[in-house]
């Protein structure tokens, strides 16, 4: 990518147009972008609006403008502020879904491996690994005091004698530490086939190639077991 | 009937004969699903007599059948990994009531937490994962019950997208055939909180403690009632039908006071990615928008949740509030956990409150629950297990 004298990337107008077309072609687009009153009800109820320079009203207005330049300005950190709570979708008088639009734009950002997406998702790779390779988003052994110091001293409880505490949970599926529940290998293999066929592995490769390699090693091991 | 307010604390116990009006034309996806089935386009997992359904009403007054028996537990990874008392409490109730179910290893997570956090999936991937799990329940002849609100929101959305889009159906069917499965869609997408809601009077029969002095604040989960809002239970006798009835319904049935607070509609601050990698936003939101209003406005003794992410976010982020001089604290647990607690389930072995970070002991003491005895027994049990003892399980895998 080329940069101007201020370090801002120079993005060809064609690419911006492509991005807009890609969003507009998504089969959910018509459902999510209807008319917009510019009333701001969505923004009034939007949680991250309180913390970040982010507004679902702006998201809808920019989409309605059909101006690729304006839409491009949201493709950096902007789209990553959304909490995906869908408060906006529930309260919008026009039944728009700014949160849904954000989901479409994020998909484009990761599919195309944009630097901003890579940066935002870097600290998230541990979770991505767990989910993609083992079929669970979170596992008990991930709750460690060094990852969650702000969760207070009691968080250490979860990491001492974990295996016996898990064994004491009266559901056999839960008596493991490295997964939320003991996912059967045959089940994981089905998930891998879905990820292959739906292009999910490819998306991860574009956003984090080294993580993708680690995942593929695990996938190969499970598949050959 | 005029509006009748009998709860000095708020609106939870307000009744109204107001009839819901849509004000907008939304199609009932359930009807369209049955049309597709009639055309042979999809298979439907029906709610049968043996599922002992109880009917409830949704936002627009549509009927929704909630199966109460012969269920397939679709677990939540966030609950199982981090709040184990959540699924255990649910299974405990089902055992008390003699309900048949299966809990097994043959289930994947819904992957929707990841999607909403990172964007690293797509509708085909999400819908295929959903159908894969639905099909597993189908082949066992059971009805799937979804534990996670995010799963609930996502699966409602996937069902709608599948019903509305032939291309998506064709693609998902192709993938299902590849893994030896088929395109099936449940007649209704049912969240565990809906099971708790329709079973609330049965649950209340098991109550062991007087809760008339307990003040609860309810945090309804966004992905329960804001995602596909028309498919969520409302009841004219609870909040006069103006807010979702789930969770509040069981608290009222148990005889607790449900108090109002000004930010009831706000999300918890989870943000899917924020809770893991941008926690300043999550924790500020937790304290400023949820915990402080609950304590200052409502003098809440307990915050009642109905989802994985909310329970985690609201519980784990109170300690750090002290850095800002915030002294407000309130224990957080799901509706089903609180219900189990007051119906005599063991604090440690069943409700598993030991994993929670915000102090829940004062709440137990207020209710009259001897948590110290429970702790001693649990510690002795851990020693037994360390010495090679066997777990006393609520459930054993079916012998296949
Ligand atoms: S879904 Fe996103 S844009 Fe909509 S209210 Fe929630 S955080 Fe704001
Ligand atoms: S998206 Fe909806 S709520 Fe937001 S400004 Fe437009 S019309 Fe108003
Ligand atoms: S929503 Fe999240 S926690 Fe719940 S099952 Fe899905 S991936 Fe797991």
XYZ file of C-alpha atoms in Angstrom, chain A residues 5-209:
205
model
C 3.423 12.509 3.458
C 1.283 12.234 6.618
C 1.523 8.448 6.677
C -2.080 8.037 5.577
C -2.555 5.224 3.076
C -3.425 6.242 -0.441
C -6.278 4.073 -1.507
C -7.308 3.979 -5.149
C -10.861 5.162 -5.788
C -11.586 1.852 -7.548
C -10.916 -0.129 -4.398
C -13.280 2.085 -2.411
C -15.937 1.518 -5.036
C -15.348 -2.226 -4.910
C -15.799 -2.205 -1.140
C -19.123 -0.433 -1.413
C -20.295 -2.793 -4.164
C -19.248 -5.780 -2.078
C -21.301 -4.504 0.851
C -24.267 -3.721 -1.354
C -24.204 -7.154 -2.951
C -24.513 -8.870 0.426
C -27.906 -10.563 0.562
C -28.639 -8.984 3.952
C -27.993 -5.431 2.758
C -31.532 -4.514 1.669
C -32.863 -5.821 4.954
C -30.410 -3.758 7.017
C -30.397 -0.485 5.051
C -33.828 0.995 4.465
C -34.797 4.630 4.745
C -33.115 6.796 7.367
C -34.793 9.672 9.171
C -31.473 10.860 10.558
C -33.325 10.919 13.877
C -30.457 9.585 15.973
C -32.593 7.277 18.085
C -30.134 4.475 17.344
C -27.198 6.561 18.494
C -29.025 7.553 21.662
C -29.235 3.893 22.648
C -25.837 2.826 21.354
C -23.474 1.803 24.195
C -20.080 2.439 22.533
C -21.286 5.864 21.433
C -20.620 6.819 25.064
C -16.940 5.926 24.796
C -15.850 6.143 21.187
C -16.271 8.443 18.240
C -18.874 6.092 16.831
C -22.487 6.504 15.833
C -24.921 4.101 14.163
C -26.770 7.081 12.696
C -23.566 8.030 10.868
C -23.186 4.425 9.691
C -26.649 4.494 8.129
C -26.265 7.983 6.702
C -22.988 7.057 5.026
C -24.491 3.904 3.543
C -27.475 5.880 2.292
C -25.138 8.447 0.684
C -23.841 5.646 -1.606
C -20.570 7.569 -1.641
C -17.663 5.077 -1.622
C -15.342 7.746 -0.184
C -17.545 8.208 2.878
C -18.079 4.495 3.346
C -14.346 3.878 3.113
C -13.766 6.168 6.115
C -15.507 3.566 8.290
C -13.353 0.640 7.205
C -10.611 1.259 9.781
C -10.995 1.079 13.586
C -14.428 2.681 13.245
C -16.324 -0.519 12.533
C -14.602 -2.279 15.431
C -16.137 -0.006 18.082
C -19.590 -1.603 17.755
C -20.696 -3.922 20.592
C -23.071 -5.871 18.290
C -25.848 -5.481 20.834
C -28.495 -4.603 18.219
C -30.116 -1.964 20.369
C -30.092 0.181 17.226
C -31.958 -2.452 15.217
C -34.606 -2.824 17.868
C -35.353 0.873 18.249
C -34.902 2.228 14.738
C -38.283 3.473 13.463
C -37.270 2.458 9.936
C -36.222 -1.075 10.934
C -32.646 -0.461 9.804
C -29.895 -2.494 11.368
C -26.754 -0.374 11.717
C -25.252 -3.233 13.765
C -25.981 -5.582 10.868
C -24.273 -3.180 8.428
C -21.253 -3.171 10.720
C -21.159 -6.975 10.608
C -21.107 -6.873 6.791
C -18.325 -4.258 6.749
C -16.272 -6.234 9.282
C -16.577 -9.349 7.180
C -15.194 -7.406 4.219
C -12.329 -6.018 6.331
C -11.211 -9.469 7.505
C -11.809 -11.183 4.170
C -9.551 -8.647 2.526
C -7.020 -8.801 5.345
C -7.015 -5.039 6.010
C -4.228 -3.864 8.319
C -6.729 -2.284 10.717
C -8.544 -5.614 11.070
C -5.275 -7.452 11.638
C -4.283 -4.968 14.325
C -7.620 -5.116 16.120
C -7.727 -8.904 16.038
C -4.116 -9.574 17.070
C -4.801 -9.736 20.831
C -7.841 -11.870 20.056
C -5.872 -14.689 18.405
C -5.919 -16.976 21.453
C -9.703 -17.067 21.291
C -9.721 -17.506 17.545
C -7.383 -20.469 17.906
C -9.538 -22.157 20.516
C -12.746 -21.675 18.600
C -11.494 -22.650 15.185
C -9.324 -25.575 16.210
C -11.474 -27.075 18.964
C -15.003 -25.824 18.445
C -15.294 -23.895 21.728
C -14.895 -20.161 22.189
C -13.637 -20.244 25.738
C -12.104 -22.844 28.033
C -11.590 -22.923 31.806
C -7.787 -22.856 31.488
C -7.987 -19.505 29.675
C -9.209 -17.763 32.843
C -5.753 -16.950 34.230
C -4.895 -14.066 36.587
C -2.206 -12.697 34.249
C -4.746 -12.310 31.444
C -7.444 -10.833 33.657
C -5.706 -8.884 36.446
C -8.594 -6.382 36.443
C -11.024 -9.137 37.400
C -9.648 -9.070 40.934
C -7.770 -11.458 43.216
C -10.503 -14.101 43.243
C -9.811 -14.912 39.611
C -6.898 -17.030 40.851
C -9.463 -19.426 42.279
C -10.213 -20.617 38.793
C -6.608 -21.496 38.034
C -5.604 -23.427 41.165
C -6.473 -27.128 41.350
C -8.515 -26.579 38.220
C -8.699 -30.225 37.172
C -10.168 -31.419 40.461
C -12.640 -28.530 40.587
C -13.747 -29.373 37.071
C -14.006 -33.029 38.005
C -16.378 -31.976 40.793
C -18.856 -30.466 38.318
C -21.667 -33.017 38.140
C -21.922 -33.030 34.317
C -19.530 -35.459 32.596
C -19.287 -33.201 29.526
C -17.773 -30.442 31.664
C -15.078 -32.444 33.443
C -12.239 -31.136 31.266
C -9.970 -28.099 31.598
C -8.814 -27.329 28.056
C -12.289 -27.082 26.581
C -15.586 -25.699 27.841
C -17.009 -29.162 27.239
C -15.448 -32.263 25.894
C -16.144 -31.946 22.166
C -15.921 -35.338 20.428
C -13.239 -35.531 17.685
C -15.848 -36.637 15.129
C -17.805 -33.476 15.942
C -14.707 -31.317 15.480
C -14.124 -32.939 12.095
C -17.621 -31.938 10.984
C -16.898 -28.387 12.108
C -13.649 -28.333 10.104
C -15.526 -29.480 7.002
C -18.012 -26.647 7.521
C -15.167 -24.140 7.960
C -13.521 -25.433 4.788
C -16.679 -25.307 2.727
C -17.872 -21.927 4.031
C -14.456 -20.318 3.558
C -13.900 -19.650 7.264
C -10.359 -21.087 7.287
C -9.551 -18.894 4.281
C -10.739 -15.809 6.154
C -8.460 -16.637 9.072
C -5.559 -17.158 6.709
C -6.064 -13.678 5.262
C -6.272 -11.969 8.636
C -3.568 -13.953 10.522
C -1.433 -16.286 8.388
